[in-house]
Coordinates of C-alpha atoms in Angstrom, one line a residue:
X1 CA 22.1 -25.4 -83.9
X2 CA 25.5 -24.7 -85.7
X3 CA 25.5 -21.0 -84.6
X4 CA 24.9 -22.0 -81.1
X5 CA 27.9 -24.4 -81.1
X6 CA 30.2 -21.8 -82.7
X7 CA 29.2 -19.2 -80.1
X8 CA 29.8 -21.6 -77.3
X9 CA 33.3 -22.4 -78.6
X10 CA 34.2 -18.7 -78.9
X11 CA 33.0 -18.1 -75.3
X12 CA 35.1 -21.0 -74.0
X13 CA 38.2 -19.5 -75.7
X14 CA 37.6 -16.1 -74.2
X15 CA 37.0 -17.6 -70.7
X16 CA 40.2 -19.5 -70.9
X17 CA 42.1 -16.3 -71.7
X18 CA 40.5 -14.5 -68.9
X19 CA 41.4 -17.2 -66.4
X20 CA 45.0 -17.5 -67.6
X21 CA 46.9 -15.2 -65.2
X22 CA 50.4 -16.3 -66.0
X23 CA 51.2 -13.2 -68.2
X24 CA 49.3 -10.7 -66.0
X25 CA 51.4 -8.1 -64.2
X26 CA 50.5 -6.0 -61.1
X27 CA 47.6 -8.3 -60.1
X28 CA 46.5 -7.4 -56.6
X29 CA 44.5 -9.2 -54.0
X30 CA 40.7 -8.7 -54.2
X31 CA 40.6 -8.6 -50.4
X32 CA 41.1 -5.1 -49.0
X33 CA 43.8 -4.6 -46.3
X34 CA 42.5 -4.5 -42.8
X35 CA 42.2 -1.0 -41.3
X36 CA 45.2 0.1 -39.4
X37 CA 44.7 0.3 -35.6
X38 CA 44.8 3.9 -34.4
X39 CA 45.3 4.3 -30.6
X40 CA 44.5 7.6 -29.0
X41 CA 47.0 8.7 -26.2
X42 CA 45.8 8.5 -22.6
X43 CA 47.0 12.1 -22.2
X44 CA 46.1 14.4 -25.1
X45 CA 44.7 13.8 -28.6
X46 CA 47.8 12.4 -30.3
X47 CA 47.2 9.2 -32.2
X48 CA 49.6 6.2 -32.4
X49 CA 49.7 3.2 -34.8
X50 CA 49.9 0.7 -31.9
X51 CA 49.3 0.4 -28.1
X52 CA 53.0 0.0 -27.1
X53 CA 54.2 3.2 -28.8
X54 CA 51.3 5.1 -27.2
X55 CA 52.2 3.7 -23.7
X56 CA 55.9 4.6 -24.2
X57 CA 54.9 8.1 -25.2
X58 CA 52.8 8.5 -22.0
X59 CA 55.6 7.2 -19.9
X60 CA 58.4 9.3 -21.5
X61 CA 56.5 12.6 -22.0
X62 CA 53.8 12.6 -19.4
X63 CA 55.4 10.4 -16.7
X64 CA 52.4 8.1 -16.8
X65 CA 53.5 4.5 -16.8
X66 CA 50.3 2.6 -17.3
X67 CA 51.8 -0.9 -17.0
X68 CA 53.7 0.0 -13.8
X69 CA 50.5 1.5 -12.2
X70 CA 48.5 -1.6 -13.2
X71 CA 51.0 -3.9 -11.7
X72 CA 51.6 -1.9 -8.5
X73 CA 47.8 -1.7 -7.9
X74 CA 47.4 -5.4 -8.7
X75 CA 44.6 -4.7 -11.2
X76 CA 42.8 -7.5 -13.0
X77 CA 41.3 -7.2 -16.5
X78 CA 38.2 -5.2 -15.2
X79 CA 40.4 -3.1 -13.0
X80 CA 42.5 -2.2 -16.0
X81 CA 39.4 -1.2 -17.9
X82 CA 38.3 1.0 -15.0
X83 CA 41.8 2.6 -14.8
X84 CA 41.8 3.5 -18.5
X85 CA 38.3 5.1 -18.4
X86 CA 39.2 6.9 -15.2
X87 CA 42.3 8.5 -16.7
X88 CA 40.4 9.4 -19.8
X89 CA 37.6 10.9 -17.8
X90 CA 40.0 13.0 -15.7
X91 CA 41.8 14.2 -18.9
X92 CA 38.5 15.0 -20.5
X93 CA 37.7 17.2 -17.4
X94 CA 41.0 19.1 -17.9
X95 CA 43.2 17.3 -15.4
X96 CA 46.4 16.4 -17.3
X97 CA 48.0 14.8 -14.3
X98 CA 45.3 12.4 -12.8
X99 CA 45.8 10.9 -9.4
X100 CA 46.3 7.2 -9.8
X101 CA 47.8 6.4 -6.4
X102 CA 44.9 4.2 -5.3
X103 CA 42.4 1.9 -7.1
X104 CA 39.8 3.2 -4.7
X105 CA 39.7 6.3 -6.9
X106 CA 38.1 4.2 -9.8
X107 CA 36.4 1.3 -8.1
X108 CA 33.0 2.6 -9.2
X109 CA 31.4 0.4 -11.9
X110 CA 30.6 3.5 -13.9
X111 CA 34.3 3.4 -15.1
X112 CA 33.5 0.2 -16.9
X113 CA 31.6 2.4 -19.4
X114 CA 34.0 3.6 -22.2
X115 CA 34.8 7.3 -22.1
X116 CA 36.2 7.2 -25.7
X117 CA 34.0 5.6 -28.3
X118 CA 35.7 2.6 -30.0
X119 CA 38.7 2.9 -27.7
X120 CA 41.3 0.7 -29.3
X121 CA 43.3 0.5 -26.0
X122 CA 40.4 -1.4 -24.3
X123 CA 40.4 -4.0 -27.1
X124 CA 44.2 -4.4 -26.9
X125 CA 44.6 -5.2 -23.2
X126 CA 45.2 -8.9 -24.0
X127 CA 48.1 -7.9 -26.2
X128 CA 49.8 -6.3 -23.2
X129 CA 50.1 -9.6 -21.3
X130 CA 53.4 -10.5 -22.9
X131 CA 55.0 -8.1 -20.5
X132 CA 57.3 -5.1 -20.4
X133 CA 60.2 -6.7 -18.6
X134 CA 60.7 -8.0 -15.0
X135 CA 59.3 -6.3 -11.9
X136 CA 61.4 -5.0 -9.1
X137 CA 61.0 -8.4 -7.3
X138 CA 62.4 -10.2 -10.3
X139 CA 59.1 -11.7 -11.3
X140 CA 57.8 -11.0 -14.8
X141 CA 54.9 -8.6 -14.8
X142 CA 52.8 -11.1 -16.8
X143 CA 53.0 -13.7 -14.0
X144 CA 51.3 -11.5 -11.4
X145 CA 48.8 -10.2 -14.0
X146 CA 47.9 -13.7 -15.1
X147 CA 47.6 -14.8 -11.5
X148 CA 45.3 -11.9 -10.7
X149 CA 43.2 -12.6 -13.7
X150 CA 43.0 -16.3 -12.8
X151 CA 42.1 -15.5 -9.2
X152 CA 39.4 -13.0 -10.4
X153 CA 38.0 -15.6 -12.8
X154 CA 37.8 -18.2 -10.1
X155 CA 36.1 -15.8 -7.7
X156 CA 33.6 -14.9 -10.4
X157 CA 32.9 -18.5 -11.2
X158 CA 32.3 -19.2 -7.4
X159 CA 30.1 -16.2 -7.1
X160 CA 28.0 -17.2 -10.2
X161 CA 27.7 -20.7 -8.8
X162 CA 26.4 -19.4 -5.5
X163 CA 24.0 -17.1 -7.3
X164 CA 22.8 -20.0 -9.4
X165 CA 22.4 -22.1 -6.2
X166 CA 20.3 -19.4 -4.6
X167 CA 18.1 -19.0 -7.7
X168 CA 17.6 -22.8 -7.8
X169 CA 16.5 -22.8 -4.1
X170 CA 14.1 -19.9 -4.7
X171 CA 12.7 -21.6 -7.7
X172 CA 12.1 -24.8 -5.7
X173 CA 10.4 -22.8 -3.0
X174 CA 8.2 -21.0 -5.5
X175 CA 7.3 -24.3 -7.2
X176 CA 6.4 -25.9 -3.9
X177 CA 4.3 -22.9 -3.0
X178 CA 2.5 -23.1 -6.4
X179 CA 1.9 -26.8 -6.1
X180 CA 0.5 -26.4 -2.5
X181 CA -1.7 -23.6 -3.6
X182 CA -3.1 -25.6 -6.5
X183 CA -3.6 -28.7 -4.3
X184 CA -5.5 -26.6 -1.8
X185 CA -7.6 -25.0 -4.5
X186 CA -8.5 -28.4 -6.0
X187 CA -9.3 -29.8 -2.6
X188 CA -11.6 -26.9 -1.9
X189 CA -13.4 -27.3 -5.2
X190 CA -13.9 -31.1 -4.6
X191 CA -15.1 -30.6 -1.0
X192 CA -18.8 -30.3 -0.4
X193 CA -19.4 -28.1 2.6
X194 CA -22.3 -28.1 5.0
X195 CA -24.3 -25.1 6.3
X196 CA -22.2 -25.3 9.4
X197 CA -19.1 -24.5 7.4
X198 CA -20.5 -21.3 6.1
X199 CA -21.3 -22.4 2.6
X200 CA -24.0 -21.0 0.3
X201 CA -26.7 -23.3 -1.0
X202 CA -26.7 -23.8 -4.8
X203 CA -29.7 -24.6 -7.1
X204 CA -28.5 -28.2 -7.5
X205 CA -28.6 -28.7 -3.8
X206 CA -24.8 -28.7 -3.4
X207 CA -23.5 -26.2 -0.8
X208 CA -20.5 -24.3 -2.1
X209 CA -17.7 -23.1 0.1
X210 CA -17.9 -19.5 1.1
X211 CA -15.1 -17.5 -0.4
X212 CA -14.2 -14.3 1.6
X213 CA -10.7 -14.0 0.1
X214 CA -10.9 -13.9 -3.7
X215 CA -12.2 -10.3 -4.0
X216 CA -9.9 -9.1 -1.3
X217 CA -6.7 -10.5 -2.9
X218 CA -7.8 -9.5 -6.4
X219 CA -8.2 -5.9 -5.3
X220 CA -4.5 -5.8 -4.4
X221 CA -3.4 -7.1 -7.9
X222 CA -3.5 -3.7 -9.6
X223 CA -1.2 -0.7 -9.5
X224 CA -3.6 2.0 -8.4
X225 CA -4.0 0.8 -4.8
X226 CA -0.2 0.3 -4.4
X227 CA 0.5 3.7 -5.9
X228 CA -1.9 5.2 -3.3
X229 CA -0.2 3.5 -0.4
X230 CA 3.3 4.2 -1.6
X231 CA 2.5 7.9 -2.1
X232 CA 1.2 8.0 1.5
X233 CA 4.4 9.4 2.8
X234 CA 3.2 9.3 6.4
X235 CA 2.8 5.6 6.1
X236 CA 5.8 4.7 4.0
X237 CA 8.3 7.1 5.6
X238 CA 7.4 5.7 9.0
X239 CA 8.3 2.2 8.0
X240 CA 11.5 3.3 6.2
X241 CA 12.6 5.6 9.0
X242 CA 12.2 3.0 11.7
X243 CA 14.0 0.3 9.7
X244 CA 16.9 2.6 8.6
X245 CA 17.3 4.2 12.0
X246 CA 17.5 0.8 13.7
X247 CA 19.7 -1.1 11.3
X248 CA 21.4 -2.9 14.2
X249 CA 18.1 -4.7 14.8
X250 CA 18.0 -6.0 11.3
X251 CA 21.7 -6.9 10.8
X252 CA 22.0 -10.6 9.9
X253 CA 18.4 -11.2 10.9
X254 CA 15.7 -13.2 9.1
X255 CA 12.6 -11.1 8.4
X256 CA 9.1 -12.2 7.3
X257 CA 7.1 -9.7 5.3
X258 CA 3.4 -10.6 5.5
X259 CA 1.4 -9.2 2.6
X260 CA 4.5 -7.7 0.9
X261 CA 2.7 -5.9 -2.0
X262 CA 5.3 -4.3 -4.3
X263 CA 8.1 -5.5 -2.0
X264 CA 8.9 -2.1 -0.6
X265 CA 9.2 -3.1 3.1
X266 CA 11.2 -6.2 2.2
X267 CA 13.7 -4.1 0.3
X268 CA 13.9 -1.7 3.2
X269 CA 14.8 -4.6 5.5
X270 CA 17.3 -6.0 3.0
X271 CA 19.0 -2.7 2.6
X272 CA 19.2 -2.4 6.4
X273 CA 21.2 -5.6 6.6
X274 CA 18.8 -8.5 7.0
X275 CA 20.5 -11.7 5.9
X276 CA 17.2 -13.1 4.5
X277 CA 13.8 -11.7 3.9
X278 CA 10.8 -13.8 3.0
X279 CA 8.1 -11.8 1.2
X280 CA 4.7 -13.4 1.1
X281 CA 1.6 -12.2 -0.8
X282 CA -1.4 -14.0 -2.2
X283 CA -2.3 -11.6 -5.0
X284 CA -0.8 -11.2 -8.5
X285 CA 1.3 -8.3 -7.3
X286 CA 3.8 -10.8 -6.0
X287 CA 5.1 -11.3 -9.6
X288 CA 5.8 -7.5 -9.8
X289 CA 7.4 -7.6 -6.4
X290 CA 9.7 -10.3 -7.6
X291 CA 10.7 -8.2 -10.6
X292 CA 11.2 -5.1 -8.4
X293 CA 13.5 -7.0 -6.1
X294 CA 15.7 -8.4 -8.8
X295 CA 15.7 -5.1 -10.6
X296 CA 17.2 -3.6 -7.5
X297 CA 19.8 -6.3 -7.0
X298 CA 18.3 -7.8 -3.9
X299 CA 17.3 -11.2 -5.3
X300 CA 20.0 -12.9 -3.3
X301 CA 18.5 -11.6 0.0
X302 CA 14.7 -11.8 -0.6
X303 CA 12.6 -14.8 -1.4
X304 CA 9.1 -14.2 -2.8
X305 CA 6.4 -16.7 -2.1
X306 CA 2.8 -16.6 -3.4
X307 CA 0.0 -17.8 -1.2
X308 CA -1.7 -17.0 2.1
X309 CA 0.8 -17.1 5.0
X310 CA -1.3 -19.9 6.5
X311 CA -0.8 -22.0 3.4
X312 CA 2.7 -21.5 2.2
X313 CA 5.8 -23.3 3.5
X314 CA 8.6 -21.0 4.6
X315 CA 12.2 -22.0 3.9
X316 CA 13.0 -21.4 7.5
X317 CA 11.6 -22.7 10.8
X318 CA 11.7 -19.3 12.6
X319 CA 12.1 -15.6 11.8
X320 CA 13.6 -12.8 14.0
X321 CA 11.3 -10.0 12.8
X322 CA 7.8 -9.9 11.3
X323 CA 7.0 -6.7 9.3
X324 CA 3.6 -6.0 7.8
X325 CA 1.4 -3.2 6.8
X326 CA -1.8 -4.9 7.8
X327 CA -3.9 -1.9 9.0
X328 CA -7.2 -1.3 7.3
X329 CA -9.9 1.4 7.6
X330 CA -10.9 1.9 11.2
X331 CA -7.8 -0.4 11.8
X332 CA -9.5 -3.8 11.6
X333 CA -11.3 -3.7 8.3
X334 CA -10.2 -6.5 5.9
X335 CA -9.1 -8.7 8.9
X336 CA -5.5 -8.9 7.8
X337 CA -4.2 -8.8 11.3
X338 CA -5.6 -12.3 11.8
X339 CA -3.0 -13.7 9.4
X340 CA -0.2 -11.6 11.0
X341 CA -0.9 -13.0 14.4
X342 CA -1.0 -16.5 13.0
X343 CA 2.4 -15.9 11.5
X344 CA 3.7 -14.6 14.8
X345 CA 2.5 -17.7 16.7
X346 CA 3.9 -20.0 14.1
X347 CA 7.3 -18.5 13.1
X348 CA 8.5 -15.7 15.4
X349 CA 11.4 -16.5 17.7
X350 CA 10.8 -16.0 21.5
X351 CA 12.8 -12.8 21.5
X352 CA 11.5 -11.6 18.1
X353 CA 10.1 -8.2 17.1
X354 CA 6.8 -7.2 15.5
X355 CA 6.8 -4.1 13.2
X356 CA 4.7 -2.2 13.9
X357 CA 4.7 -3.1 17.6
X358 CA 1.5 -1.3 18.9
X359 CA -1.7 0.3 17.7
X360 CA -4.4 2.2 19.5
X361 CA -8.0 3.0 18.4
X362 CA -9.5 6.3 19.2
X363 CA -13.0 7.9 18.9
X364 CA -14.5 11.3 19.4
X365 CA -18.0 12.9 19.0
X366 CA -18.7 14.8 15.8
X367 CA -20.7 18.0 15.2
X368 CA -20.6 19.2 11.6
X369 CA -23.8 21.0 10.4
X370 CA -22.0 21.9 7.1
X371 CA -21.4 18.3 6.3
X372 CA -24.9 17.3 7.1
X373 CA -26.3 20.1 4.9
X374 CA -24.0 19.1 2.0
X375 CA -24.5 15.3 2.1
X376 CA -27.8 14.7 3.9
X377 CA -30.1 17.8 3.5
X378 CA -28.9 18.1 -0.1
X379 CA -31.2 15.2 -1.2
X380 CA -34.3 17.0 0.0
X381 CA -34.2 19.5 -2.8
X382 CA -32.1 18.7 -5.9
X383 CA -32.7 21.3 -8.5
X384 CA -36.2 21.7 -7.0
X385 CA -36.9 17.9 -6.8
X386 CA -37.4 15.9 -3.7
X387 CA -34.9 12.9 -3.7
X388 CA -35.5 11.6 -0.2
X389 CA -35.3 8.0 -1.6
X390 CA -31.5 8.6 -1.8
X391 CA -31.4 8.8 2.0
X392 CA -32.3 5.2 2.4
X393 CA -29.4 3.4 4.3
X394 CA -27.3 6.6 4.1
X395 CA -26.7 6.4 7.8
X396 CA -25.9 2.7 7.8
X397 CA -22.4 2.7 6.2
X398 CA -19.1 3.9 7.7
X399 CA -17.9 6.8 5.6
X400 CA -14.2 7.4 5.0
X401 CA -13.4 11.1 5.1
X402 CA -10.5 13.4 6.1
X403 CA -11.8 15.7 8.8
X404 CA -10.5 18.8 10.6
X405 CA -10.1 18.6 14.3
X406 CA -12.3 21.7 14.7
X407 CA -15.4 19.6 14.1
X408 CA -14.7 17.3 17.1
X409 CA -17.0 18.1 20.0
X410 CA -14.7 16.6 22.6
X411 CA -11.2 15.3 23.1
X412 CA -10.8 11.8 21.7
X413 CA -10.6 8.7 24.0
X414 CA -8.9 5.4 23.4
X415 CA -11.1 2.3 23.3
X416 CA -8.7 -0.5 22.2
X417 CA -5.0 -1.0 22.5
X418 CA -3.2 -3.8 20.6
X419 CA 0.3 -4.6 21.7
X420 CA 1.2 -6.9 18.8
X421 CA 3.4 -9.2 20.7
X422 CA 0.6 -10.2 23.1
X423 CA -2.6 -9.5 21.1
X424 CA -4.7 -12.6 20.3
X425 CA -7.3 -13.1 17.6
X426 CA -10.1 -13.0 20.1
X427 CA -9.1 -9.4 21.0
X428 CA -10.1 -8.3 17.5
X429 CA -13.8 -9.0 18.0
X430 CA -15.4 -7.2 21.0
X431 CA -18.5 -5.7 22.4
X432 CA -19.3 -3.3 25.2
X433 CA -15.9 -1.4 25.2
X434 CA -16.8 1.5 27.5
X435 CA -16.0 5.2 26.7
X436 CA -16.6 8.5 28.4
X437 CA -16.3 11.9 26.6
X438 CA -16.9 15.4 27.9
X439 CA -18.1 18.0 25.5
X440 CA -15.7 20.9 25.2
X441 CA -18.2 23.4 23.6
X442 CA -21.9 23.9 23.1
X443 CA -23.2 22.1 20.0
X444 CA -26.4 22.2 18.0
X445 CA -26.5 18.5 17.6
X446 CA -24.5 15.3 18.1
X447 CA -24.1 14.3 14.4
X448 CA -22.1 11.2 14.9
X449 CA -18.8 9.7 15.9
X450 CA -15.3 9.6 14.4
X451 CA -12.8 6.7 14.6
X452 CA -9.1 6.5 13.8
X453 CA -6.0 4.8 15.0
X454 CA -2.4 5.5 16.0
X455 CA 0.5 3.2 15.1
X456 CA 3.8 2.8 17.0
X457 CA 7.1 1.3 16.0
X458 CA 9.1 0.5 19.1
X459 CA 12.6 -1.0 19.1
X460 CA 12.4 -3.3 22.2
X461 CA 10.0 -6.0 23.3
X462 CA 10.0 -4.3 26.7
X463 CA 8.7 -0.9 25.4
X464 CA 5.1 0.0 26.2
X465 CA 2.6 2.5 25.0
X466 CA 0.3 4.3 27.5
X467 CA -3.4 4.2 26.7
X468 CA -3.4 8.0 26.5
X469 CA -0.2 8.3 24.4
X470 CA -0.8 10.3 21.2
X471 CA 1.2 9.6 18.1
X472 CA 1.1 13.2 16.9
X473 CA 3.3 14.3 19.8
X474 CA 5.1 11.0 20.5
X475 CA 8.5 12.3 19.4
X476 CA 8.2 15.6 21.1
X477 CA 7.5 13.9 24.4
X478 CA 10.6 11.7 24.1
X479 CA 9.0 8.5 22.9
X480 CA 11.3 5.9 21.4
X481 CA 11.1 4.7 17.8
X482 CA 8.6 6.1 15.3
X483 CA 4.8 6.8 15.5
X484 CA 2.1 8.2 13.2
X485 CA -1.6 9.0 13.5
X486 CA -4.4 8.7 11.0
X487 CA -6.5 11.1 13.0
X488 CA -7.6 14.7 12.4
X489 CA -4.7 15.9 14.5
X490 CA -2.1 14.8 12.0
X491 CA -1.4 15.1 8.2
X492 CA -3.8 13.3 5.9
X493 CA -3.1 9.6 5.2
X494 CA -4.8 7.2 2.8
X495 CA -6.7 5.7 5.8
X496 CA -8.3 9.1 6.7
X497 CA -11.0 8.6 9.4
X498 CA -14.1 6.5 9.7
X499 CA -17.3 8.7 10.1
X500 CA -20.4 7.2 11.7
X501 CA -23.4 9.5 11.2
X502 CA -26.2 9.2 13.7
X503 CA -29.7 8.5 12.3
X504 CA -32.0 10.6 14.5
X505 CA -35.0 9.3 12.6
X506 CA -38.1 11.3 13.1
X507 CA -36.7 12.7 16.4
X508 CA -35.1 16.1 16.2
X509 CA -31.5 16.2 17.3
X510 CA -31.0 17.9 20.6
X511 CA -28.7 20.8 21.4
X512 CA -26.0 20.0 24.0
X513 CA -24.0 22.1 26.4
X514 CA -20.3 22.3 27.1
X515 CA -19.4 20.0 30.0
X516 CA -22.1 17.4 29.3
X517 CA -20.8 13.9 29.4
X518 CA -21.3 11.2 26.7
X519 CA -21.1 7.7 28.0
X520 CA -21.5 4.5 26.0
X521 CA -20.1 1.3 24.6
X522 CA -18.6 0.4 21.3
X523 CA -18.2 -3.0 19.6
X524 CA -16.5 -4.5 16.5
X525 CA -17.4 -7.7 14.9
X526 CA -16.9 -9.4 11.5
X527 CA -19.9 -9.4 9.2
X528 CA -21.7 -12.7 9.1
X529 CA -21.6 -13.0 5.3
X530 CA -18.0 -11.9 4.9
X531 CA -15.3 -12.2 7.5
X532 CA -13.2 -9.4 5.9
X533 CA -16.0 -6.9 6.3
X534 CA -16.8 -5.1 9.6
X535 CA -19.8 -4.2 11.7
X536 CA -19.4 -1.4 14.3
X537 CA -22.1 -0.9 17.0
X538 CA -22.3 2.1 19.4
X539 CA -24.6 2.7 22.3
X540 CA -24.5 6.2 23.8
X541 CA -26.3 8.3 26.4
X542 CA -25.7 12.0 27.2
X543 CA -26.1 12.8 30.8
X544 CA -28.8 15.4 31.5
X545 CA -30.3 15.0 28.1
X546 CA -32.7 13.0 26.1
X547 CA -29.9 12.3 23.6
X548 CA -29.3 8.6 23.6
X549 CA -29.4 5.7 21.1
X550 CA -28.0 2.5 19.7
X551 CA -26.9 2.1 16.1
X552 CA -25.1 -0.4 13.8
X553 CA -22.8 0.7 10.9
X554 CA -21.1 -1.6 8.4
X555 CA -18.0 -1.5 6.3
X556 CA -17.9 -3.3 2.9

């Protein structure tokens, strides 16, 4: 215990001596001095200890008076940053006497990015606000600079307030749409339907509502289908070209995009000058569309709403233009046009435009022995095995193929025209549409029929499309606007053509001669168990031949 006390006393004495600084000489602060600021000249590589000496050097030696230029051009804080980086960029490129006569030379926001890493001049702009003497008009330079900065700050605050207000409005619209969608969904789940409403009977005796939409909208939630459509340049370029070539139609207009997908058409319209675009989609892709729109700086012009167009509440009473890419295989598969027509009747102004404005369905007879051999006869001997069971229902489904025009046995004929301003929902289901086609060559057999459509984008409500107009030569014949075809006569699109193979059954197909006429009727109707699927029926009769028949094909 004694040793411990003695040691402690000795330690206390030593500590006391150490802390007694009265007799110490040359004691220095433990804190290091701050690094000296080094400012690189605007012209050349010379380094200065402070900003003012550097600016005087540039003024006296290089005739570059930064403060005078800044004041004469009325630059605010950000303008001064752009000027500095512009001058440094010019000097870096070898121009020792950069043109600084106009701020238009450096208005680009890329000049906000520092050219010189850790540029001390950029960090010292505030120190320059104490002025370099009076201006020619007698006012201190700092007065105008301060006023300019204050004005800029006020403008920025106002702009941010407006942006915040727009975002709040869009959020409210989105929340209302979500609430309405959830309410509708809950109401549907609580409602017990009857057989008359199209419900399906469940084991417990309750009839559930039929759902034709869930699979349809889910299929558009994934990237692959949108990538396919966007890479279809015939499709996407046609929309873009019409919109950009007719910007005067979109200037300050309100546009509704039905089924907006990734938002590409909405962004085209906004870039063309539309004051407001409302983008509606009922699949998960709407979330990505919203991100795409904000990523491209168009969030102030485009409002995204999730839901079916029949269910959402738009933030406007009317729209000037409806744009939509609603076309399906054989034009009417998926029944999206029904929703577009509903939107037209509900929202389009009396002098409004539909984009696209017109579509025409075409058909032609098919003769293709190579295709029949590859896809039909093939099953009769597969590595020496008979697989005729695979032929069951092979003739029942519409096949989607890209064909060459050389396999068409006659010129195509139109069987349905849809002027979108006047088309009604009842026009989309039809029977007994007549057609007449004359064979242009001898053929071994009538193997089937081919269906495709043409699409037209016309700039005026008064423009019309002749029944025999062809999209592939529309421009060459002086047609207004833009047009494209999905037929064999044009470049391949993702729609391709619908192929309806004839099932000759046990009867052998008959050879036909050039000049023989095929007459018949064609009908479209929605499938009974799913309104988005399609049944196509054709009756045909070849004059002077036993070749005749009636067949039903479906699209799922």
